[in-house]
Tab-separated table of C-alpha atoms in Angstrom:
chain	number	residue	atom	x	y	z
L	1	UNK	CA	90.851	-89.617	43.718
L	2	UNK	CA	94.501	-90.160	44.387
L	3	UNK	CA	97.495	-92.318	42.964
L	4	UNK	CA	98.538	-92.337	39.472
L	5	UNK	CA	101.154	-94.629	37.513
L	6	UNK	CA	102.347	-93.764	34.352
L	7	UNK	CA	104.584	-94.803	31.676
L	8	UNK	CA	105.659	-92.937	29.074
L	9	UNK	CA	109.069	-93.546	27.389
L	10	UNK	CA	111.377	-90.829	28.577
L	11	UNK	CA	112.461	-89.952	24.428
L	12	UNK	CA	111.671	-91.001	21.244
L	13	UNK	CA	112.026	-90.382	17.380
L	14	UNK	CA	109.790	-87.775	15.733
L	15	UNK	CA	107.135	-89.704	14.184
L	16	UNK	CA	108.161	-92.517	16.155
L	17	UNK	CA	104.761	-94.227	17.636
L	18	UNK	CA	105.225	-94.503	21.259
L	19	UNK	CA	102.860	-96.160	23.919
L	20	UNK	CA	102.012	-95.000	26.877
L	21	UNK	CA	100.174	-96.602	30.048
L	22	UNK	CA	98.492	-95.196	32.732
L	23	UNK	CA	96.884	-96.705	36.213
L	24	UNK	CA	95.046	-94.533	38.164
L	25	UNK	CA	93.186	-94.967	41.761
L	26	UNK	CA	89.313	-95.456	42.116
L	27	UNK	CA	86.739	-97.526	43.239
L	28	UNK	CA	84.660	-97.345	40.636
L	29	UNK	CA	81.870	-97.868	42.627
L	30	UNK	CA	79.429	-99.175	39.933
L	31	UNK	CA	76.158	-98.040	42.778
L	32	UNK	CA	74.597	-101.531	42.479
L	33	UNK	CA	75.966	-102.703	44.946
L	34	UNK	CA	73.751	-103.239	47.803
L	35	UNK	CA	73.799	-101.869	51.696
L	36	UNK	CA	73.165	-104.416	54.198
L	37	UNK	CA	70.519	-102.171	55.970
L	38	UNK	CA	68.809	-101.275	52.114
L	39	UNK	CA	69.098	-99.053	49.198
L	40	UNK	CA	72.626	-98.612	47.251
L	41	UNK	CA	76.329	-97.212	47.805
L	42	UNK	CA	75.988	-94.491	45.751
L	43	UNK	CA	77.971	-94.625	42.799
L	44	UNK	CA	81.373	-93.425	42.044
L	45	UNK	CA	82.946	-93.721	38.597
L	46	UNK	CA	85.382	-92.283	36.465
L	47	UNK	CA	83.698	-90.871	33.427
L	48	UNK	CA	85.970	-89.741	31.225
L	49	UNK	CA	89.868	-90.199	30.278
L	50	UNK	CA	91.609	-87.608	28.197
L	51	UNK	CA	95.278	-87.532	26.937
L	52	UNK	CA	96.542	-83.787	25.920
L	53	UNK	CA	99.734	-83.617	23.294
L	54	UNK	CA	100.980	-81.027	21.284
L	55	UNK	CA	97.779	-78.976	21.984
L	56	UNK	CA	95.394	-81.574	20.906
L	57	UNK	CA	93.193	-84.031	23.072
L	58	UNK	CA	94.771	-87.085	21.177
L	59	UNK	CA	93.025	-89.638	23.201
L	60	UNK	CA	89.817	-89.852	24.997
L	61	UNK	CA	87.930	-92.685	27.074
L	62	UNK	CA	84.522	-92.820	27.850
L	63	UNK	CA	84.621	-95.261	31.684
L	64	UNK	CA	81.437	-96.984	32.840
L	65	UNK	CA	80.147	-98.849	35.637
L	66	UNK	CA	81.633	-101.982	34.674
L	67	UNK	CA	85.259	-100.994	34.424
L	68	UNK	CA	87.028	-102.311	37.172
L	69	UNK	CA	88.439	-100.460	40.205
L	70	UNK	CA	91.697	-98.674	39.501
L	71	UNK	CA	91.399	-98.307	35.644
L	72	UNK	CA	94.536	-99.631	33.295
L	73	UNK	CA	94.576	-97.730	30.010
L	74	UNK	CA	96.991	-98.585	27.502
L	75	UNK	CA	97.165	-96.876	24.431
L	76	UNK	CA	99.908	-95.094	21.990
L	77	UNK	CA	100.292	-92.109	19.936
L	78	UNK	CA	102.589	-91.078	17.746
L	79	UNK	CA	105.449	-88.258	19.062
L	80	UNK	CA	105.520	-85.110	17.471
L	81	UNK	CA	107.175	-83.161	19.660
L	82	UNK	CA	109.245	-82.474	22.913
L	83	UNK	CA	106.899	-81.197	25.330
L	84	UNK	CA	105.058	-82.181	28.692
L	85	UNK	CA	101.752	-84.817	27.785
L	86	UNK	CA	98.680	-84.335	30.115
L	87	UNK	CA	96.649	-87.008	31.229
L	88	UNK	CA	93.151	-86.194	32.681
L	89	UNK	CA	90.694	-87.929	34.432
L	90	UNK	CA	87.028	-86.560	35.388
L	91	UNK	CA	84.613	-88.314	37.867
L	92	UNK	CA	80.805	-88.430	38.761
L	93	UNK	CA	81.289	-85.736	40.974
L	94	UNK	CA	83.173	-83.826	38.233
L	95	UNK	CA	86.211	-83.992	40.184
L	96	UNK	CA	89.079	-83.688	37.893
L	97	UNK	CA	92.749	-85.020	38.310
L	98	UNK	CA	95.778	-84.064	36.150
L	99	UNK	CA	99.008	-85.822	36.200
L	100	UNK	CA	101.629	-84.709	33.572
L	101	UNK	CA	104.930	-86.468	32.096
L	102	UNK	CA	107.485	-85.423	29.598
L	103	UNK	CA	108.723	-86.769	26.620
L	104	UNK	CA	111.932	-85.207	24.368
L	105	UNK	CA	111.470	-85.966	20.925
L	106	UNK	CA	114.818	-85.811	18.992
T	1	UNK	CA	128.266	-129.436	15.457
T	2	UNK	CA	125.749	-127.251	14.623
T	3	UNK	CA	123.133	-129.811	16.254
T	4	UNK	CA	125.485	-129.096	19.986
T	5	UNK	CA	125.761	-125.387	18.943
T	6	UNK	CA	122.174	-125.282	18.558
T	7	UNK	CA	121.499	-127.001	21.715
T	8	UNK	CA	123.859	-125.044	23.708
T	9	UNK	CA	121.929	-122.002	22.784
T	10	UNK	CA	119.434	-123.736	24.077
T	11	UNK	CA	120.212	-124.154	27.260
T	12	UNK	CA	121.642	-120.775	27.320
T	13	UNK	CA	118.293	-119.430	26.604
T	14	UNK	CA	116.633	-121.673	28.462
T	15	UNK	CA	118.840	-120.560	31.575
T	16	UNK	CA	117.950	-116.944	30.779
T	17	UNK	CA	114.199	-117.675	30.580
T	18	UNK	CA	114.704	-119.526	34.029
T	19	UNK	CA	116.667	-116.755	35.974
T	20	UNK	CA	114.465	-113.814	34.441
T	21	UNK	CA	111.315	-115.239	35.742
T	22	UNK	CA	110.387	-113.483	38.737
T	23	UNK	CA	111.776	-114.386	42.126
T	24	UNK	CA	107.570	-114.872	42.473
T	25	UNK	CA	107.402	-118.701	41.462
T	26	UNK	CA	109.416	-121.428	43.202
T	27	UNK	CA	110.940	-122.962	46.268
T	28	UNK	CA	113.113	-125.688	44.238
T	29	UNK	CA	111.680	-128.078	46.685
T	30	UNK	CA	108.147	-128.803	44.638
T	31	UNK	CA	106.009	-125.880	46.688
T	32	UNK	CA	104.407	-123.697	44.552
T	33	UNK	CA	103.188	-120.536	44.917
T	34	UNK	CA	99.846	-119.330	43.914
T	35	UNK	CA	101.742	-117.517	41.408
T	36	UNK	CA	101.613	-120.760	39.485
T	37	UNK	CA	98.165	-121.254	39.181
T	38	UNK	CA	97.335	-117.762	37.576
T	39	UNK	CA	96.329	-117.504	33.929
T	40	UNK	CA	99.717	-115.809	31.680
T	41	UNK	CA	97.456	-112.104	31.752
T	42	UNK	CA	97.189	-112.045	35.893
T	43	UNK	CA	100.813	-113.021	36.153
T	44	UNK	CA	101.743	-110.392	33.543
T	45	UNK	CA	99.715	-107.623	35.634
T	46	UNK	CA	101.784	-108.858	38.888
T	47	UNK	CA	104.933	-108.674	37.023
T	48	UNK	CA	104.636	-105.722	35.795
T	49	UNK	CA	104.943	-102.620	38.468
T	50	UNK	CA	103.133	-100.290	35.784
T	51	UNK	CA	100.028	-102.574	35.652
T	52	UNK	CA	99.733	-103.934	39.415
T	53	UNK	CA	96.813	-102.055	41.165
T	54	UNK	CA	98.473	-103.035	44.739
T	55	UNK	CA	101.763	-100.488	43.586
T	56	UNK	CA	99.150	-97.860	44.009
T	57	UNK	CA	98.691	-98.859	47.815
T	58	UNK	CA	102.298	-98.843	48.485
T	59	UNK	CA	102.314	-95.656	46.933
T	60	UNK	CA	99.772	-94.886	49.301
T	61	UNK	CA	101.573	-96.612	52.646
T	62	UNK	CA	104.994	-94.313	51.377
T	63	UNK	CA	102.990	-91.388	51.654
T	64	UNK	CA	101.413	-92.451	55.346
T	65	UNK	CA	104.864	-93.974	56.542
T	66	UNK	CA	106.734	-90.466	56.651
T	67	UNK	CA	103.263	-88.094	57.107
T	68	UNK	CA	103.811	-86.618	60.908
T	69	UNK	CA	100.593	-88.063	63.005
T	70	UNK	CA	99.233	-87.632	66.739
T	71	UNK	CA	99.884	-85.276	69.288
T	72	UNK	CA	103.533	-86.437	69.489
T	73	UNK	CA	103.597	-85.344	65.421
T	74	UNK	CA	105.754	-88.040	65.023
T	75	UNK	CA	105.707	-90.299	61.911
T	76	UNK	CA	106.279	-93.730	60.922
T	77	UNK	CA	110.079	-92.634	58.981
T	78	UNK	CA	111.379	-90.915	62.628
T	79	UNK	CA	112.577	-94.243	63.499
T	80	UNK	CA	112.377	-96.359	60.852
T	81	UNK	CA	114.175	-94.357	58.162
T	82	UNK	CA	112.130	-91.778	55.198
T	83	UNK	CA	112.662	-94.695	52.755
T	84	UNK	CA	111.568	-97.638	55.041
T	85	UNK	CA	114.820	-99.368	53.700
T	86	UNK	CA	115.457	-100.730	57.500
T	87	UNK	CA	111.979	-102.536	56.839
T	88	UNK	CA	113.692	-104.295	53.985
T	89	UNK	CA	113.050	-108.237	54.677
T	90	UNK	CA	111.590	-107.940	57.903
T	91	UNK	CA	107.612	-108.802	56.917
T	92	UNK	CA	109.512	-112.142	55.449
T	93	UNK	CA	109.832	-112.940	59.189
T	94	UNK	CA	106.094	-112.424	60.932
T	95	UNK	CA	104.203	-113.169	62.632
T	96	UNK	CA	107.052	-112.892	64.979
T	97	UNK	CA	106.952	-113.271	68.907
T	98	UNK	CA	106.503	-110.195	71.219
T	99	UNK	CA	107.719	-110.466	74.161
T	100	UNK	CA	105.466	-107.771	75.900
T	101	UNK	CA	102.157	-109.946	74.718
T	102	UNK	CA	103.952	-112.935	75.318
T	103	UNK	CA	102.459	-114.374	71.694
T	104	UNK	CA	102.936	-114.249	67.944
T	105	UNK	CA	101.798	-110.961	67.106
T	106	UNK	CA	101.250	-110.420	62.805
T	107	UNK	CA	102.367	-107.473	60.504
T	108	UNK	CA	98.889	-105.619	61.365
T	109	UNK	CA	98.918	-105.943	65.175
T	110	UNK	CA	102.921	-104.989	64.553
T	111	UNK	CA	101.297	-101.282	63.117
T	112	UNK	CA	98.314	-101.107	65.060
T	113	UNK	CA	100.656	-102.174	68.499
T	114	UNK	CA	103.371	-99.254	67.052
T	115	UNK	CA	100.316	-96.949	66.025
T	116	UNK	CA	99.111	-96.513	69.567
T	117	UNK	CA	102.343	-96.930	71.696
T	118	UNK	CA	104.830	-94.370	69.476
T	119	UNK	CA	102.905	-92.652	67.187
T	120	UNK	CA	100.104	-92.224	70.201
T	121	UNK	CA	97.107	-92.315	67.796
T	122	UNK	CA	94.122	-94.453	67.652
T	123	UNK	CA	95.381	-97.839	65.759
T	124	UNK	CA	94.021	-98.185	62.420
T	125	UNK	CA	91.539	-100.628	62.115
T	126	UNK	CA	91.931	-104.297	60.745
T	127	UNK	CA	91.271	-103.753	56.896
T	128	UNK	CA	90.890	-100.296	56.826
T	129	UNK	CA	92.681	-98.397	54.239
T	130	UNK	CA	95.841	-96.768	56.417
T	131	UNK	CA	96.479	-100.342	57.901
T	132	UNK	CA	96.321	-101.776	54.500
T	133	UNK	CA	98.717	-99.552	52.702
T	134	UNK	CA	101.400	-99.539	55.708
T	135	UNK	CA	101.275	-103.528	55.691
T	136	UNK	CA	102.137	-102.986	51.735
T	137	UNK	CA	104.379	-100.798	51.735
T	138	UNK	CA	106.724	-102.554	54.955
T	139	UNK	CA	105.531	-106.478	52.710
T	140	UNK	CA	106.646	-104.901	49.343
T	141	UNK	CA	110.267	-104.149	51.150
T	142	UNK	CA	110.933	-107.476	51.717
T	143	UNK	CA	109.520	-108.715	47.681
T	144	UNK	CA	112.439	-110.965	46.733
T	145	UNK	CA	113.439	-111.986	50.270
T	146	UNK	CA	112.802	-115.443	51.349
T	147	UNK	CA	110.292	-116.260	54.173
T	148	UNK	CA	111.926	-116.801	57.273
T	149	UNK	CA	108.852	-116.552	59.711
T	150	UNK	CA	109.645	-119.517	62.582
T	151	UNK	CA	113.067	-119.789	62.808
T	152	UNK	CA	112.367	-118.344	66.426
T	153	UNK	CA	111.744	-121.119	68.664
T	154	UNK	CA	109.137	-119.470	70.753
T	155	UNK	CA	106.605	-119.474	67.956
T	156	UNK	CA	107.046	-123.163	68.149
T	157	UNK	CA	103.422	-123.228	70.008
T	158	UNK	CA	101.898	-120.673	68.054
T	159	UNK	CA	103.133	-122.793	64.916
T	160	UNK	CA	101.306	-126.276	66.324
T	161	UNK	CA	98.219	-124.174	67.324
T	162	UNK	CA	97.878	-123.215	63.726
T	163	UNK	CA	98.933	-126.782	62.464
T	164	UNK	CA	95.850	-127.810	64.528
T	165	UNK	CA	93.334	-125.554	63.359
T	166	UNK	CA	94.422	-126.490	59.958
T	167	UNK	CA	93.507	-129.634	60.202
T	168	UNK	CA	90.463	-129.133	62.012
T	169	UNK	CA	87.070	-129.164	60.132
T	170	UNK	CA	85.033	-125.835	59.960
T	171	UNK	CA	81.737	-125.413	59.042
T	172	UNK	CA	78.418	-126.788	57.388
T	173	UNK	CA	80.376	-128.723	55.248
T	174	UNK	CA	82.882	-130.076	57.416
T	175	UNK	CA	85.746	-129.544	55.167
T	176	UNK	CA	89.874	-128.710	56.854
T	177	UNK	CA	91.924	-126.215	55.065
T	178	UNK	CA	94.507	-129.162	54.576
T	179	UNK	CA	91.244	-131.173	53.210
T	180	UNK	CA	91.688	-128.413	50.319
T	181	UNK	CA	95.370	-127.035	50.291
T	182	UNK	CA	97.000	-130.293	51.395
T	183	UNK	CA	94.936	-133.159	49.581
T	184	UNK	CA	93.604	-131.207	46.782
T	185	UNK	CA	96.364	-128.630	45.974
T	186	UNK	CA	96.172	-128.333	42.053
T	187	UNK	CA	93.329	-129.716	41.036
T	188	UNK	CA	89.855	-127.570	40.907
T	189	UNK	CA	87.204	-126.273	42.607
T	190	UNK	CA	84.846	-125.842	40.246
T	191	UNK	CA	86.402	-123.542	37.451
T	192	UNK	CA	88.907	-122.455	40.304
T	193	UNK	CA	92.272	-124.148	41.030
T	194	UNK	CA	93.169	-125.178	43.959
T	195	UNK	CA	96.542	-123.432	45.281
T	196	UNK	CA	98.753	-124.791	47.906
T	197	UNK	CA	97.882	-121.383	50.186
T	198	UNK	CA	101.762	-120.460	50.313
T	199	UNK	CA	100.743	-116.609	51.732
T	200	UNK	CA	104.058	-115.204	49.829
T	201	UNK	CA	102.450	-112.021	48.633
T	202	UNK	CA	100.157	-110.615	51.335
T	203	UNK	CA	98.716	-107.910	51.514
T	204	UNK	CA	97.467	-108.846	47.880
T	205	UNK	CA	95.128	-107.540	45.681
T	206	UNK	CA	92.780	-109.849	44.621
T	207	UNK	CA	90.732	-109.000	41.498
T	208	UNK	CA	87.477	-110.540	43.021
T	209	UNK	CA	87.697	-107.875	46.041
T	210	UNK	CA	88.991	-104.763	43.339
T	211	UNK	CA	91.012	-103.705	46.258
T	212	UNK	CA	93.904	-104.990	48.931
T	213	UNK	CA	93.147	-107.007	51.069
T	214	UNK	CA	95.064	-109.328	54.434
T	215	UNK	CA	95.756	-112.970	54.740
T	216	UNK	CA	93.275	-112.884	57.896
T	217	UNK	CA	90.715	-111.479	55.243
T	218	UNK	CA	91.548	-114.344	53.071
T	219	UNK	CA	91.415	-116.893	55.503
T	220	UNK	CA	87.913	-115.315	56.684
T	221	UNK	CA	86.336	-115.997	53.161
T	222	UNK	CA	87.719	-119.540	53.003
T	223	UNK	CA	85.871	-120.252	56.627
T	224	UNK	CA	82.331	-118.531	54.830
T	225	UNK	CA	83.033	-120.631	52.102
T	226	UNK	CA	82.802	-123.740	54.458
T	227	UNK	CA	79.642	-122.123	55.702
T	228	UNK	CA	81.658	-121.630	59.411
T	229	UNK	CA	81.349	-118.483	61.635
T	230	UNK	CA	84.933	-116.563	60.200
T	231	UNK	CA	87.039	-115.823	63.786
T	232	UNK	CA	87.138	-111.872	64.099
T	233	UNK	CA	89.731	-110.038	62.506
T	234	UNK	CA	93.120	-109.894	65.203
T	235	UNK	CA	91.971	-113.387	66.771
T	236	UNK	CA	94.661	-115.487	68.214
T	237	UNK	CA	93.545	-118.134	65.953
T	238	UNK	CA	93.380	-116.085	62.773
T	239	UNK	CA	97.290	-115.174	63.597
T	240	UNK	CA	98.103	-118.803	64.564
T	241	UNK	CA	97.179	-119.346	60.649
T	242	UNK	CA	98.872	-117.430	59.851
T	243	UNK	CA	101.730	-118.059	61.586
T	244	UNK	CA	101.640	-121.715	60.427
T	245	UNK	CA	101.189	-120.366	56.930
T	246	UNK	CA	104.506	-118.232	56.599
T	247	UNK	CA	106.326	-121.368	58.355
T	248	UNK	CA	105.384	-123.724	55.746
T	249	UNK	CA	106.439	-121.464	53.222
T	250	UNK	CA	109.654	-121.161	54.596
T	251	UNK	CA	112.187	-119.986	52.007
T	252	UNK	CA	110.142	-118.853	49.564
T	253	UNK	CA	110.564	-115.479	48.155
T	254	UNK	CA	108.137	-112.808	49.163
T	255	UNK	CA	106.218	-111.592	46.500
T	256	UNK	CA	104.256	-108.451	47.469
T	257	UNK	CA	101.976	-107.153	46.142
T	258	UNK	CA	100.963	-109.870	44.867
T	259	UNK	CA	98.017	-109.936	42.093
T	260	UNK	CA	95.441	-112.975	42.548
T	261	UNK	CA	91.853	-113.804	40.412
C-alpha cells in the first residue's frame, strides 16, 4: 500500500457538517483474474475503511472485490472539535495504513 | 433595458463558464480532445486533482525523481531540479530528435536512455511501474502547455513514417487508424465513441486498465483490436505514432493525467 489523497477542509464551524474525501492506492486485485500459464493472481483487496474523530470511529467501509483499483470514498461528518482526524485502511494481508489530517473547529 | 442587462450577464457568465473550463478541451480550430467525448462524471474525476487516480502516480514519480539510485547514488532532481520545475513544458515537445540515435526518441526511451547513461542503473522497463510514474510526473509538468512536438525539422521523416503507418491497414479486419480516428471521429463503436486520438494527456489512466498506462500501450490495444500482431513496446514504429500523434495535435494543451473510460 502506498499513496493517499485527502481532503478535508482546513476549519470549520462547530456543528458545521463538513465533507471529507479520500483516494488511496491499491490494486484491488479482485483474484479472478486469470494467469496465462493457469490458476489465479491471488487476491489483494482493501477490506475495511475507518475514519477516527473526536475518539470515535465515525465512519467505517466494508471494500470488496468489485471496488475498483485505488478506492474514492467520499463521505462527511459533522465537526465537533479541533483535533487531528485519522483515516485507516486495512488489507487482506491485514496490512494497515494510517494517514492523518487536521481540522480547527472555531 | 433590463432585456440587454440581462443578456449582458449573460455573456458575462457565459465568458466565465468558457474560461473556467479546463485548459483540457479545445484547440479553437475544431480538434477535439478525447476530453470531449467523456460522460460529465469521468470529466469531473479528471478535473478534479482530489478524485484523479493518475495524481497518485505522480505522487509516486515525485517520490522516484529525487530518491538517490545506482552506484553513482545520483537521482533524477541532481540535474533536473528537486521540484522538476525545469521539466515544466518539455513532454509538450516529444518525441523529440536525439542526435546520438540519430531518430525520434519518446518520453520513455528519454528515462530509460537517462536511466542507464546518468543514473547508471538498469532502465526501467516499458510499462513497468517506475517508468510509468516518472513519464507522469515530467507529462503532468507540462498540463496546461500547448503541444509543440514537430516544430523541429528533423522529425520531419519520423512525422511521414507515422503518417504512413496511419494510414496503413492492420490486421484481420483490415481497418487504418485514420479509417477510425479520421473518417469516423465522433460517431460510435458500438456503445463507445469514437475520439479523434489527440494523445494530450498521456500517460493516462484509463478506467478499463484500473491503472496508468502509455500511448504505445494504447496504440498496442487498438492494433489487437484489429486482430494485428501489436509492434513491441520501444519499436520505431510505435514511436513514429506517436510522433505523428503529438504533431497533429499541435497546440493543444497538455492535459496529464488525463482520466479516460
Amino acid at each position: 500500500m502506498s499513496r493517499a489523497l485527502i481532503h478535508v477542509p482546513p476549519r470549520a464551524r462547530a456543528g458545521e457538517i463538513i465533507e471529507i474525501r479520500t483516494l488511496v492506492q491499491h490494486p484491488m486485485e479482485t483474484g479472478f483474474r486469470p494467469l496465462p500459464e493457469g490458476g489465479f493472481v491471488p487476491r489483494l483487496i482493501l477490506r475495511r475503511f475507518e475514519c477516527i474523530y473526536d475518539g470515535a470511529v465515525v465512519f467505517a467501509a466494508e471494500l470488496h472485490p468489485a471496488v475498483a483499483a485505488n478506492p474514492y470514498i467520499a463521505f462527511r461528518l459533522r465537526a465537533t472539535r479541533s483535533g487531528g482526524i485519522l483515516f485507516r485502511w486495512i488489507d487482506d494481508q491485514g496490512a494497515v495504513r494510517e494517514e492523518r489530517a487536521g481540522i480547527e473547529v472555531i | 433595458m433590463t432585456s440587454r442587462r440581462f443578456s449582458t450577464a449573460l455573456i458575462a457568465a457565459l465568458i466565465a463558464a468558457m474560461t473556467s473550463a479546463p485548459a483540457s478541451s479545445e484547440a479553437g480550430d475544431g480538434r477535439r480532445s478525447g476530453y470531449l467525448f467523456m460522460s460529465p462524471q469521468t470529466r469531473a474525476m479528471q478535473d478534479d486533482d482530489m478524485a484523479n487516480p493518475g495524481m497518485l502516480t505522480v505522487l509516486e514519480g515525485a517520490e522516484l525523481w529525487s530518491r538517490p539510485t545506482g552506484p553513482a547514488g545520483r537521482s533524477c532532481a541532481d540535474c533536473h531540479g528537486a521540484d522538476g520545475s525545469g521539466m515544466r513544458g518539455v513532454a509538450a515537445r516529444y518525441p523529440a530528435f536525439d542526435v546520438a540515435e540519430g531518430k525520434p526518441v519518446d518520453l520513455a526511451g528519454r528515462i530509460r536512455k537517462c536511466s542507464a547513461e546518468h543514473l547508471l542503473i538498469e532502465p526501467p522497463a516499458f510499462e513497468s511501474r517506475p517508468l510509468l510514474a516518472l513519464m507522469t510526473f515530467v507529462a503532468h509538468k507540462a498540463r496546461g502547455t500547448r503541444v509543440t512536438t514537430g516544430e523541429d525539422p528533423r522529425l520531419s521523416r519520423g512525422i511521414e513514417t507515422g503518417r504512413g503507418l496511419w494510414r496503413t491497414r492492420f490486421g484481420q479486419l483490415e481497418l487504418s487508424c485514420a479509417q477510425c480516428h479520421d473518417d469516423n471521429a465522433g460517431r460510435r463503436l458500438g456503445s463507445a465513441p469514437i475520439p479523434e486520438a489527440h494523445p494530450t494527456g498521456y500517460p493516462i489512466h484509463r478506467l478499463e486498465w484500473q491503472t496508468v498506462g502509455s500511448l504505445q500501450r494504447r496504440i498496442r490495444g487498438c492494433l489487437t483490436g484489429v486482430r494485428a500482431e501489436p509492434f513491441p513496446y520501444g519499436a520505431d514504429e510505435l514511436i513514429a505514432l506517436e510522433l505523428f500523434l503529438m504533431d497533429r495535435a499541435r497546440g493543444m494543451p497538455m492535459e496529464t493525467p488525463g482520466v479516460r473510460p
